[in-house]
Short mmCIF file of C-alpha atoms in Angstrom, two decimals:
data_model
loop_
_atom_site.label_atom_id
_atom_site.label_comp_id
_atom_site.label_asym_id
_atom_site.label_seq_id
_atom_site.Cartn_x
_atom_site.Cartn_y
_atom_site.Cartn_z
CA MET A 214 -6.31 1.97 29.40
CA ARG A 215 -8.10 -0.57 27.23
CA ASP A 216 -10.78 -2.98 28.45
CA PHE A 217 -8.89 -6.20 29.18
CA MET A 218 -12.16 -8.15 29.06
CA ALA A 219 -12.69 -7.12 25.43
CA VAL A 220 -11.31 -8.96 22.41
CA ALA A 221 -8.47 -6.62 21.45
CA ARG A 222 -4.71 -6.25 21.38
CA SER A 223 -2.52 -4.20 23.68
CA VAL A 224 -0.33 -1.56 22.15
CA ALA A 225 3.27 -2.80 21.90
CA VAL A 226 5.80 -0.95 24.06
CA ALA A 227 9.59 -0.87 23.67
CA GLU A 228 12.64 1.35 24.13
CA HIS A 229 15.41 0.46 21.69
CA GLY A 230 13.58 -0.36 18.46
CA MET A 231 10.21 -1.38 17.05
CA ALA A 232 8.76 -2.94 13.92
CA ALA A 233 5.14 -3.41 12.86
CA THR A 234 4.17 -5.50 9.83
CA SER A 235 1.28 -7.65 8.63
CA HIS A 236 3.21 -10.94 8.95
CA PRO A 237 4.96 -12.29 12.08
CA LEU A 238 8.04 -13.52 10.20
CA ALA A 239 8.53 -10.07 8.67
CA THR A 240 8.25 -8.37 12.06
CA LEU A 241 10.68 -10.87 13.56
CA ALA A 242 13.19 -10.32 10.72
CA ALA A 243 13.06 -6.57 11.29
CA VAL A 244 13.51 -6.83 15.05
CA GLU A 245 16.42 -9.27 14.68
CA MET A 246 18.05 -6.88 12.22
CA LEU A 247 17.68 -4.03 14.72
CA LYS A 248 19.08 -6.14 17.55
CA SER A 249 22.10 -7.05 15.43
CA GLY A 250 22.95 -3.37 14.99
CA GLY A 251 21.14 -2.63 11.75
CA ASN A 252 19.28 0.62 11.34
CA ALA A 253 15.64 1.23 10.43
CA ILE A 254 16.27 1.01 6.68
CA ASP A 255 18.08 -2.32 7.04
CA ALA A 256 15.24 -3.65 9.18
CA ALA A 257 12.49 -2.42 6.87
CA LEU A 258 14.16 -4.00 3.85
CA ALA A 259 14.68 -7.26 5.73
CA ALA A 260 10.99 -7.28 6.61
CA VAL A 261 9.66 -6.47 3.15
CA ALA A 262 11.96 -9.04 1.55
CA VAL A 263 10.54 -11.69 3.89
CA GLN A 264 6.98 -10.66 3.06
CA CYS A 265 7.71 -10.97 -0.64
CA VAL A 266 8.47 -14.63 0.06
CA VAL A 267 5.84 -15.59 2.64
CA ASP A 268 2.83 -13.52 1.49
CA PRO A 269 2.87 -13.78 -2.32
CA ALA A 270 -0.74 -12.76 -2.87
CA MET A 271 -0.06 -9.39 -1.29
CA THR A 272 3.42 -8.47 -2.48
CA GLY A 273 6.54 -9.52 -4.33
CA ILE A 274 9.83 -8.40 -5.83
CA GLY A 275 7.97 -8.15 -9.15
CA GLY A 276 6.02 -5.18 -7.79
CA ASP A 277 6.49 -1.53 -6.82
CA CYS A 278 7.51 0.29 -3.65
CA PHE A 279 7.11 3.72 -2.04
CA ALA A 280 8.84 4.90 1.15
CA LEU A 281 9.06 7.83 3.54
CA TYR A 282 12.22 7.96 5.64
CA SER A 283 12.73 10.33 8.54
CA PRO A 284 16.41 10.37 9.63
CA LYS A 285 16.59 10.78 13.40
CA GLY A 286 13.02 12.03 13.45
CA GLY A 287 13.73 14.90 11.08
CA ALA A 288 12.19 16.06 7.82
CA PRO A 289 11.06 13.04 5.75
CA VAL A 290 12.76 11.91 2.57
CA ALA A 291 10.30 10.49 -0.01
CA LEU A 292 11.14 7.80 -2.57
CA ASN A 293 8.89 6.89 -5.50
CA GLY A 294 9.80 3.36 -6.57
CA SER A 295 7.08 2.79 -9.14
CA GLY A 296 7.83 1.30 -12.55
CA ARG A 297 7.12 2.44 -16.10
CA THR A 298 5.65 0.92 -19.23
CA PRO A 299 7.89 -0.32 -22.07
CA ALA A 300 9.04 2.30 -24.57
CA LYS A 301 7.47 0.35 -27.46
CA ILE A 302 4.10 -0.34 -25.87
CA ASP A 303 1.12 -0.07 -28.24
CA SER A 304 -0.71 2.92 -26.75
CA GLU A 305 -3.66 2.47 -29.10
CA LYS A 306 -4.20 -1.26 -28.59
CA TYR A 307 -7.36 -0.87 -26.51
CA ALA A 308 -8.46 2.53 -27.82
CA ASN A 309 -11.51 1.14 -29.64
CA SER A 310 -12.38 -1.59 -27.15
CA GLY A 311 -15.36 0.27 -25.76
CA GLN A 312 -13.98 -0.41 -22.27
CA ARG A 313 -12.92 2.23 -19.79
CA ASP A 314 -9.96 0.22 -18.45
CA ILE A 315 -7.48 -2.09 -20.08
CA PRO A 316 -8.03 -5.81 -19.28
CA GLU A 317 -7.02 -6.88 -15.78
CA THR A 318 -4.31 -9.39 -16.66
CA CYS A 319 -3.24 -8.42 -20.16
CA VAL A 320 0.52 -8.16 -20.55
CA GLU A 321 0.25 -4.38 -21.01
CA THR A 322 -0.60 -4.12 -17.30
CA VAL A 323 2.91 -5.32 -16.39
CA THR A 324 5.04 -2.23 -15.91
CA VAL A 325 8.74 -2.68 -15.17
CA PRO A 326 8.91 -3.66 -11.47
CA GLY A 327 10.28 -0.83 -9.36
CA ALA A 328 10.66 -2.48 -5.95
CA ILE A 329 14.19 -3.86 -6.25
CA ASP A 330 15.61 -0.56 -7.49
CA ALA A 331 13.83 1.22 -4.62
CA TRP A 332 15.25 -1.22 -2.07
CA CYS A 333 18.76 -0.92 -3.46
CA THR A 334 18.49 2.87 -3.52
CA LEU A 335 17.36 3.02 0.11
CA SER A 336 20.08 0.58 1.17
CA ARG A 337 22.81 2.47 -0.70
CA ASP A 338 21.80 5.90 0.55
CA HIS A 339 20.54 5.20 4.06
CA GLY A 340 21.29 1.62 5.11
CA SER A 341 24.20 0.34 7.19
CA LYS A 342 24.31 -3.40 6.45
CA PRO A 343 25.23 -5.29 3.25
CA LEU A 344 22.29 -6.64 1.27
CA ALA A 345 23.47 -10.20 1.84
CA GLU A 346 22.80 -9.74 5.55
CA VAL A 347 19.59 -7.76 4.98
CA PHE A 348 18.13 -10.46 2.73
CA ALA A 349 19.34 -13.42 4.79
CA ALA A 350 16.01 -14.13 6.50
CA ALA A 351 14.09 -13.90 3.22
CA ILE A 352 16.56 -16.16 1.44
CA ASP A 353 16.33 -18.70 4.26
CA ALA A 354 12.52 -18.68 4.11
CA ALA A 355 12.50 -19.10 0.34
CA GLU A 356 15.20 -21.78 0.31
CA ASN A 357 14.36 -23.81 3.41
CA GLY A 358 10.65 -23.16 3.63
CA PHE A 359 8.05 -21.14 5.50
CA ILE A 360 4.79 -22.08 7.21
CA ILE A 361 1.47 -20.75 5.89
CA THR A 362 -0.36 -18.47 8.32
CA PRO A 363 -4.18 -18.09 8.52
CA ARG A 364 -4.76 -14.86 6.59
CA VAL A 365 -2.22 -15.84 3.94
CA SER A 366 -4.02 -19.19 3.51
CA MET A 367 -7.39 -17.48 3.15
CA ASP A 368 -6.14 -15.05 0.51
CA TRP A 369 -4.29 -17.80 -1.37
CA ALA A 370 -7.43 -19.92 -1.68
CA LYS A 371 -9.73 -17.00 -2.44
CA TRP A 372 -7.68 -15.74 -5.38
CA ARG A 373 -6.44 -19.01 -6.88
CA ARG A 374 -8.14 -18.21 -10.23
CA LYS A 375 -5.27 -15.85 -11.02
CA LEU A 376 -2.78 -18.66 -10.49
CA GLU A 377 -4.70 -21.17 -12.58
CA ALA A 378 -4.50 -19.00 -15.70
CA HIS A 379 -0.78 -19.66 -16.24
CA ALA A 380 0.74 -23.15 -16.08
CA ASP A 381 4.09 -22.09 -14.62
CA CYS A 382 2.35 -20.00 -11.97
CA ALA A 383 0.00 -22.84 -11.04
CA ALA A 384 2.89 -25.29 -10.77
CA GLN A 385 4.66 -23.05 -8.23
CA TYR A 386 1.75 -21.73 -6.21
CA LEU A 387 -0.86 -24.53 -6.42
CA PRO A 388 1.10 -27.67 -5.56
CA GLY A 389 -0.96 -30.73 -6.43
CA GLY A 390 -3.64 -28.38 -7.72
CA HIS A 391 -4.43 -27.04 -4.24
CA ALA A 392 -3.86 -23.78 -2.41
CA PRO A 393 -1.71 -24.34 0.69
CA ALA A 394 -3.58 -24.74 3.97
CA ILE A 395 -2.74 -23.26 7.36
CA GLY A 396 0.41 -24.93 8.64
CA ASP A 397 1.59 -26.20 5.24
CA LYS A 398 5.21 -25.60 4.32
CA ARG A 399 6.26 -23.99 1.06
CA VAL A 400 9.58 -23.23 -0.62
CA GLN A 401 10.57 -20.83 -3.42
CA PRO A 402 14.11 -21.83 -4.46
CA ALA A 403 14.17 -19.79 -7.67
CA LEU A 404 13.20 -16.67 -5.74
CA ALA A 405 15.93 -17.42 -3.20
CA ALA A 406 18.49 -17.55 -6.00
CA THR A 407 17.30 -14.19 -7.36
CA LEU A 408 17.53 -12.57 -3.93
CA ARG A 409 21.07 -13.94 -3.61
CA ARG A 410 21.95 -12.45 -6.99
CA VAL A 411 20.57 -9.03 -6.02
CA ALA A 412 22.41 -9.20 -2.70
CA ARG A 413 25.63 -9.87 -4.62
CA GLU A 414 25.20 -7.57 -7.62
CA GLY A 415 22.78 -4.88 -6.42
CA ARG A 416 20.07 -3.56 -8.74
CA ASN A 417 21.93 -4.86 -11.81
CA GLY A 418 21.30 -8.37 -10.55
CA PHE A 419 17.62 -7.81 -11.29
CA TYR A 420 17.52 -5.29 -14.15
CA GLN A 421 20.35 -6.80 -16.19
CA GLY A 422 21.55 -10.32 -16.96
CA GLN A 423 19.81 -13.61 -16.26
CA VAL A 424 16.91 -12.35 -14.14
CA ALA A 425 15.94 -9.55 -16.52
CA ASP A 426 16.33 -11.89 -19.49
CA ASP A 427 14.01 -14.45 -17.87
CA ILE A 428 11.35 -11.86 -17.07
CA ILE A 429 11.54 -10.27 -20.52
CA THR A 430 11.37 -13.66 -22.27
CA THR A 431 8.34 -14.60 -20.15
CA LEU A 432 6.55 -11.34 -20.95
CA ARG A 433 7.34 -11.37 -24.66
CA ALA A 434 6.02 -14.94 -24.90
CA VAL A 435 2.57 -13.57 -24.04
CA GLY A 436 2.80 -10.53 -26.30
CA GLY A 437 4.70 -8.01 -24.19
CA ALA A 438 6.74 -5.19 -25.68
CA HIS A 439 9.29 -5.27 -22.86
CA GLU A 440 12.95 -5.00 -23.80
CA ALA A 441 16.28 -4.95 -21.98
CA ASP A 442 16.52 -1.17 -22.28
CA ASP A 443 13.22 -0.77 -20.39
CA PHE A 444 14.57 -2.73 -17.44
CA ASP A 445 18.00 -1.12 -17.47
CA ALA A 446 16.41 2.35 -17.51
CA GLN A 447 14.24 1.79 -14.42
CA ARG A 448 15.17 4.19 -11.63
CA SER A 449 13.45 5.32 -8.44
CA ASP A 450 12.99 9.03 -7.85
CA TYR A 451 13.43 11.07 -4.69
CA VAL A 452 10.49 13.47 -4.59
CA THR A 453 9.34 16.32 -2.36
CA PRO A 454 6.74 15.17 0.20
CA VAL A 455 3.37 16.90 0.46
CA SER A 456 1.55 17.62 3.71
CA THR A 457 -1.37 19.32 5.37
CA SER A 458 -2.06 20.44 8.93
CA TYR A 459 -4.60 18.57 11.01
CA GLN A 460 -5.32 19.10 14.71
CA GLY A 461 -1.97 20.74 15.36
CA HIS A 462 -0.01 18.09 13.45
CA ASP A 463 1.31 17.75 9.92
CA VAL A 464 0.31 14.67 7.92
CA THR A 465 2.91 13.90 5.25
CA GLU A 466 2.41 11.88 2.06
CA ILE A 467 4.17 11.21 -1.25
CA PRO A 468 2.88 13.27 -4.21
CA PRO A 469 1.35 11.83 -7.40
CA ASN A 470 1.53 9.48 -9.19
CA GLY A 471 0.36 8.13 -5.82
CA GLN A 472 -2.96 8.99 -4.16
CA GLY A 473 -1.53 10.54 -0.98
CA VAL A 474 -2.98 13.95 -1.84
CA ALA A 475 -6.46 12.38 -1.74
CA ALA A 476 -5.84 11.43 1.91
CA LEU A 477 -4.87 15.03 2.64
CA MET A 478 -7.97 16.32 0.85
CA ILE A 479 -10.21 14.10 2.97
CA LEU A 480 -8.54 15.37 6.14
CA ARG A 481 -8.95 18.96 4.99
CA ILE A 482 -12.67 18.33 4.47
CA LEU A 483 -13.01 16.62 7.88
CA ALA A 484 -11.30 19.60 9.52
CA GLY A 485 -14.46 21.64 8.94
CA TYR A 486 -16.47 19.43 11.31
CA ASP A 487 -16.44 18.86 15.06
CA ILE A 488 -15.70 15.18 14.54
CA LYS A 489 -15.39 14.34 18.25
CA ASN A 490 -18.95 15.46 18.96
CA LEU A 491 -20.61 13.93 15.92
CA SER A 492 -22.59 10.71 16.21
CA GLU A 493 -21.05 7.55 14.76
CA ALA A 494 -23.48 7.69 11.84
CA ASP A 495 -22.54 11.32 11.17
CA ARG A 496 -18.82 10.50 11.24
CA ILE A 497 -19.24 7.63 8.79
CA HIS A 498 -21.44 9.78 6.54
CA VAL A 499 -18.97 12.68 6.45
CA LEU A 500 -16.07 10.33 5.75
CA ALA A 501 -18.02 8.73 2.89
CA GLU A 502 -18.91 12.06 1.31
CA ALA A 503 -15.37 13.41 1.71
CA THR A 504 -14.04 10.24 0.10
CA LYS A 505 -16.31 10.63 -2.92
CA ALA A 506 -15.22 14.23 -3.41
CA ALA A 507 -11.49 13.53 -3.08
CA TYR A 508 -11.52 10.41 -5.25
CA ARG A 509 -13.37 12.10 -8.09
CA THR A 510 -10.56 14.66 -8.14
CA ARG A 511 -7.95 11.91 -7.90
CA ASP A 512 -9.33 9.97 -10.84
CA ALA A 513 -9.57 13.03 -13.05
CA TYR A 514 -6.16 14.56 -12.36
CA PHE A 515 -3.62 12.34 -10.56
CA CYS A 516 -1.05 10.83 -12.90
CA ASP A 517 2.63 10.42 -13.73
CA PRO A 518 4.19 13.83 -12.98
CA ALA A 519 6.34 13.44 -16.10
CA VAL A 520 3.12 13.56 -18.15
CA ALA A 521 1.15 16.29 -16.38
CA LYS A 522 1.58 18.32 -13.20
CA THR A 523 -0.98 17.69 -10.46
CA ASP A 524 -1.96 21.04 -8.94
CA VAL A 525 -1.53 19.95 -5.33
CA GLU A 526 -1.67 23.51 -3.98
CA ARG A 527 -5.04 24.10 -5.63
CA PHE A 528 -6.55 20.79 -4.49
CA LEU A 529 -5.59 21.52 -0.87
CA SER A 530 -6.56 25.19 -0.97
CA ASP A 531 -9.23 26.65 1.32
CA GLN A 532 -11.40 27.56 -1.66
CA PHE A 533 -11.27 24.17 -3.36
CA ILE A 534 -11.81 22.24 -0.11
CA GLY A 535 -14.51 24.67 0.98
CA ASP A 536 -16.39 24.16 -2.26
CA LEU A 537 -16.27 20.38 -1.80
CA ARG A 538 -17.36 20.61 1.84
CA ALA A 539 -20.25 22.93 0.99
CA LYS A 540 -21.77 20.27 -1.25
CA ILE A 541 -22.04 17.73 1.59
CA ASP A 542 -25.59 17.25 2.88
CA MET A 543 -25.49 15.75 6.38
CA LYS A 544 -28.90 14.17 5.91
CA LYS A 545 -28.48 12.72 2.45
CA ALA A 546 -25.88 10.65 0.60
CA SER A 547 -24.69 12.20 -2.65
CA PRO A 548 -25.83 10.51 -5.87
CA GLU A 549 -24.24 7.26 -6.89
CA GLU A 550 -21.26 7.85 -9.10
CA GLU A 551 -18.75 5.20 -10.04
CA TRP A 552 -15.14 6.15 -9.75
CA ASP A 553 -13.16 6.37 -12.91
CA SER A 554 -10.87 3.56 -11.81
CA VAL A 555 -10.51 -0.16 -11.23
CA ILE A 556 -10.86 -2.01 -7.93
CA HIS A 557 -8.06 -3.80 -6.11
CA LYS A 558 -6.87 -4.30 -2.57
CA ASP A 559 -3.59 -6.17 -2.23
CA THR A 560 -0.50 -4.63 -0.66
CA VAL A 561 1.75 -4.86 2.40
CA TYR A 562 2.64 -1.92 4.59
CA LEU A 563 5.30 -1.91 7.32
CA THR A 564 7.04 0.53 9.61
CA VAL A 565 10.25 0.49 11.65
CA VAL A 566 11.85 2.86 14.15
CA ASP A 567 15.37 2.20 15.42
CA ARG A 568 17.32 3.21 18.56
CA ASP A 569 18.41 6.48 16.92
CA LEU A 570 14.78 7.27 16.06
CA ASN A 571 15.28 6.84 12.33
CA ALA A 572 11.74 6.14 11.13
CA VAL A 573 10.69 4.25 8.00
CA SER A 574 7.22 4.09 6.45
CA LEU A 575 7.28 1.63 3.54
CA ILE A 576 4.73 0.02 1.26
CA ASN A 577 5.20 -2.69 -1.39
CA SER A 578 2.58 -4.10 -3.74
CA LEU A 579 1.66 -6.40 -6.64
CA PHE A 580 -1.57 -4.37 -7.12
CA GLY A 581 -4.23 -7.11 -7.27
CA PRO A 582 -4.05 -10.56 -5.67
CA PHE A 583 -1.03 -12.39 -7.11
CA GLY A 584 -0.55 -9.48 -9.52
CA SER A 585 -0.82 -10.39 -13.19
CA GLY A 586 -0.48 -14.10 -12.52
CA ILE A 587 2.45 -14.08 -14.98
CA TYR A 588 5.35 -15.95 -13.40
CA ALA A 589 8.96 -15.97 -14.61
CA LYS A 590 9.83 -19.45 -13.37
CA LYS A 591 13.63 -19.41 -13.73
CA SER A 592 13.94 -16.31 -11.56
CA GLY A 593 10.93 -17.01 -9.33
CA VAL A 594 9.45 -13.58 -9.99
CA LEU A 595 5.67 -13.14 -9.93
CA LEU A 596 4.87 -9.95 -11.83
CA HIS A 597 2.48 -7.24 -10.77
CA HIS A 598 -0.20 -5.64 -12.96
CA ARG A 599 0.03 -2.05 -11.80
CA GLY A 600 -0.79 -0.88 -15.31
CA TRP A 601 -4.37 -2.03 -14.78
CA SER A 602 -4.90 1.54 -13.58
CA PHE A 603 -4.29 2.85 -17.10
CA ARG A 604 -7.18 3.96 -19.31
CA ALA A 605 -8.04 2.28 -22.57
CA ALA A 606 -9.02 5.49 -24.34
CA PRO A 607 -6.22 7.91 -25.37
CA GLY A 608 -6.28 11.49 -24.14
CA HIS A 609 -6.82 10.93 -20.44
CA VAL A 610 -3.92 11.98 -18.19
CA ASN A 611 -3.75 8.35 -17.06
CA SER A 612 -4.08 6.69 -20.46
CA LEU A 613 -1.74 3.95 -21.66
CA GLY A 614 1.52 5.34 -23.04
CA PRO A 615 5.27 4.65 -23.45
CA ARG A 616 7.65 4.86 -20.47
CA LYS A 617 4.77 6.02 -18.29
CA ARG A 618 3.87 5.41 -14.65
CA PRO A 619 0.21 4.68 -13.86
CA MET A 620 -1.75 6.35 -11.07
CA HIS A 621 -0.85 4.48 -7.88
CA THR A 622 -2.90 3.69 -4.80
CA ILE A 623 -0.12 2.59 -2.44
CA ILE A 624 0.86 5.33 0.01
CA PRO A 625 3.06 5.42 3.12
CA GLY A 626 2.31 8.11 5.70
CA MET A 627 4.25 10.06 8.33
CA LEU A 628 2.73 12.14 11.13
CA MET A 629 4.86 15.13 12.13
CA LYS A 630 4.67 17.65 14.97
CA ASP A 631 6.89 20.68 15.45
CA GLY A 632 9.19 19.47 12.71
CA ARG A 633 9.71 15.99 14.16
CA ALA A 634 8.35 12.64 13.02
CA ILE A 635 6.11 11.26 15.74
CA MET A 636 4.43 8.42 13.88
CA PRO A 637 5.19 6.53 10.67
CA PHE A 638 1.91 4.86 9.68
CA GLY A 639 0.06 3.25 6.84
CA VAL A 640 -3.23 1.54 6.07
CA MET A 641 -2.99 -0.96 3.23
CA GLY A 642 -6.06 -1.90 1.26
CA GLY A 643 -5.95 -0.66 -2.35
CA HIS A 644 -8.26 2.24 -3.05
CA TYR A 645 -9.22 2.36 0.64
CA GLN A 646 -5.77 3.60 1.59
CA ALA A 647 -6.43 7.34 1.25
CA THR A 648 -9.68 6.99 3.19
CA GLY A 649 -7.91 4.71 5.65
CA HIS A 650 -5.16 7.25 6.30
CA ALA A 651 -7.73 9.95 6.99
CA GLN A 652 -9.89 7.72 9.20
CA TYR A 653 -6.88 6.49 11.16
CA MET A 654 -5.60 10.02 11.75
CA SER A 655 -9.06 11.14 12.82
CA ASN A 656 -9.37 8.21 15.24
CA VAL A 657 -6.10 9.23 16.91
CA LEU A 658 -6.27 13.03 16.72
CA ASP A 659 -10.04 13.67 16.95
CA LEU A 660 -11.27 10.76 19.05
CA GLY A 661 -8.21 10.32 21.25
CA MET A 662 -7.76 6.60 20.58
CA ASP A 663 -4.40 4.99 21.18
CA ILE A 664 -2.79 3.75 17.98
CA GLN A 665 -3.87 0.12 18.46
CA GLU A 666 -7.46 1.13 19.23
CA ALA A 667 -7.42 3.31 16.13
CA ALA A 668 -6.39 0.30 14.03
CA GLU A 669 -9.10 -1.91 15.54
CA ALA A 670 -11.95 0.60 15.20
CA PRO A 671 -14.79 -0.33 12.79
CA ARG A 672 -14.23 0.71 9.19
CA SER A 673 -16.36 1.83 6.29
CA PHE A 674 -15.55 2.79 2.73
CA ALA A 675 -17.58 4.56 0.04
CA THR A 676 -16.75 3.02 -3.33
CA ASN A 677 -18.52 2.65 -6.68
CA GLY A 678 -21.95 3.68 -5.47
CA ILE A 679 -21.96 1.58 -2.30
CA LEU A 680 -20.87 2.04 1.29
CA GLN A 681 -18.88 -0.95 2.47
CA VAL A 682 -19.25 -1.54 6.22
CA GLU A 683 -17.74 -3.98 8.67
CA ASN A 684 -20.05 -6.00 10.90
CA THR A 685 -18.67 -4.27 13.99
CA ILE A 686 -20.68 -1.17 13.06
CA PRO A 687 -23.91 -1.39 15.12
CA GLU A 688 -27.14 -2.24 13.31
CA ALA A 689 -28.81 0.98 14.46
CA VAL A 690 -26.00 2.99 12.86
CA ARG A 691 -26.25 0.99 9.65
CA ASN A 692 -29.99 1.61 9.53
CA GLU A 693 -29.47 5.34 9.95
CA LEU A 694 -26.94 5.37 7.12
CA ALA A 695 -29.34 3.46 4.87
CA ALA A 696 -32.05 6.00 5.68
CA ARG A 697 -29.74 8.74 4.35
CA GLY A 698 -29.53 6.95 1.01
CA HIS A 699 -26.32 4.93 1.40
CA LYS A 700 -26.46 1.56 -0.31
CA LEU A 701 -24.74 -0.68 2.24
CA GLN A 702 -22.58 -3.72 1.61
CA MET A 703 -21.65 -5.92 4.56
CA MET A 704 -18.07 -7.05 4.13
CA GLU A 705 -17.07 -10.71 4.41
CA ALA A 706 -13.58 -9.75 5.60
CA GLY A 707 -12.14 -6.68 7.27
CA ILE A 708 -11.32 -3.57 5.27
CA GLY A 709 -7.60 -2.90 4.91
CA GLY A 710 -4.88 -3.33 7.53
CA ALA A 711 -2.94 -0.74 9.54
CA GLN A 712 0.51 -0.52 11.12
CA ALA A 713 1.97 2.38 13.09
CA ILE A 714 4.75 3.26 15.54
CA GLN A 715 4.37 6.27 17.82
CA ILE A 716 7.52 7.98 19.10
CA ASP A 717 7.31 9.39 22.64
CA TYR A 718 10.35 11.68 22.71
CA LYS A 719 9.79 12.84 26.28
CA ARG A 720 9.93 9.36 27.81
CA GLY A 721 12.11 7.69 25.19
CA VAL A 722 9.44 5.08 24.45
CA LEU A 723 8.11 3.54 21.24
CA LEU A 724 4.48 2.41 20.96
CA GLY A 725 3.53 0.00 18.17
CA ALA A 726 0.28 -1.11 16.58
CA SER A 727 -0.57 -3.84 14.09
CA ASP A 728 -4.00 -4.55 12.65
CA HIS A 729 -5.91 -7.62 13.85
CA ARG A 730 -7.30 -8.02 10.32
CA LYS A 731 -3.96 -9.51 9.24
CA ASP A 732 -1.55 -12.11 10.65
CA GLY A 733 1.10 -9.64 11.77
CA MET A 734 2.19 -7.92 14.93
CA ALA A 735 4.12 -5.02 16.38
CA LEU A 736 7.19 -6.00 18.37
CA GLY A 737 10.07 -4.15 19.95
CA PHE A 738 12.93 -4.64 22.38
#
């Protein structure tokens, strides 16, 4: 039982269905879909469509999507809904730039958006409601307006520079030259029309015809190589999930081009320690060192599986993990070493479980705040810049190339036990996600926290030679970490954001959690 004098949230409790998202309107849309007879897929798609309207810094239909779906609590189905580069992209354009990464908002970062195809695939194969009904709440919000919530307002103002770079984008998202404040009302009529078209025509309503033409024209006007064939060819892929055992459970992720295997590697490293009996400083130190080891592997090897096979079995093997663990010095931080990748942190994660215990773990992203900042105004589509993960120099497994998917950071998770899904979960936050998955699992399985407590626990993240820490980590612990050689950075805002739903099969109860670092909530009925 939590301390009801402390500033914290109670875990949500329900019987017939539950949703947890980072925005209240998205959670409400999901719950209303469940109450109307829709299943978990219908509800998840209703929620993510709403978030693409009301939280445009974090996500949009011009982005990508990954999902894990466990039908009636059974073996998860994994869908990779990430997009590819144009066939005629200039792979050598930045080869002699002297830079490691391609520029943040160059048009080459805009891969073909994969989200809509992923949504339509999930709806076709596993949904029960027509898309017109699934998208109704999102269309209403876009057409008739939505109210700006606190975290959305903060992010909007903080990242307005991306919007100012393109006149059409600024006109839509900075009305009167200002970022919307808490309580302001906004509309997105062009986006509403596009959602109506997709609801009517399916994926072809986005990847063919007026919407595709508008996006392609917008991209080509700023030098893009995108053509109609690139959009028409975009398809999501069902893939085989990957997993590892941890504390008598199986943690399941989606394989590369995502970073889910890095989360599993971190857990495998943590499994060699008695986490429960370590001090807080020791736990943070081990997590930081495990993160560095896993992310170095990720940045060297994880890529589009159509380009090169990632040796998942090797990276999760006892020998490989043992070698990484053996290099960890409990009294000393490993030398500073920048990751071979760019920094970003903007995504939404949501989860839904319905009355039949179908469980969905879904994540949708524009990559960085407001994506590329390139806005196709006729269709209302703000485009992501997922290709920012590509390398400038040729030869790397993740270098720029034609019809290629970049390494992805967005990862949904599913916790399994004895062959049944017991908790769809995710921790959004860009590169932090793999670390966040491991830390969240450790909080629940090692430290015995309930799923809301696990989301609220203090966070840290080792990245680019520094150890980011939240101010809820005690000063004495921070001092001890500094004494071990960690270069600390106090964060101005919380790290990441978690959602989870725990399935109690014995009692027929659902328990939901939603991170206080965002505006959202877990709600059931």
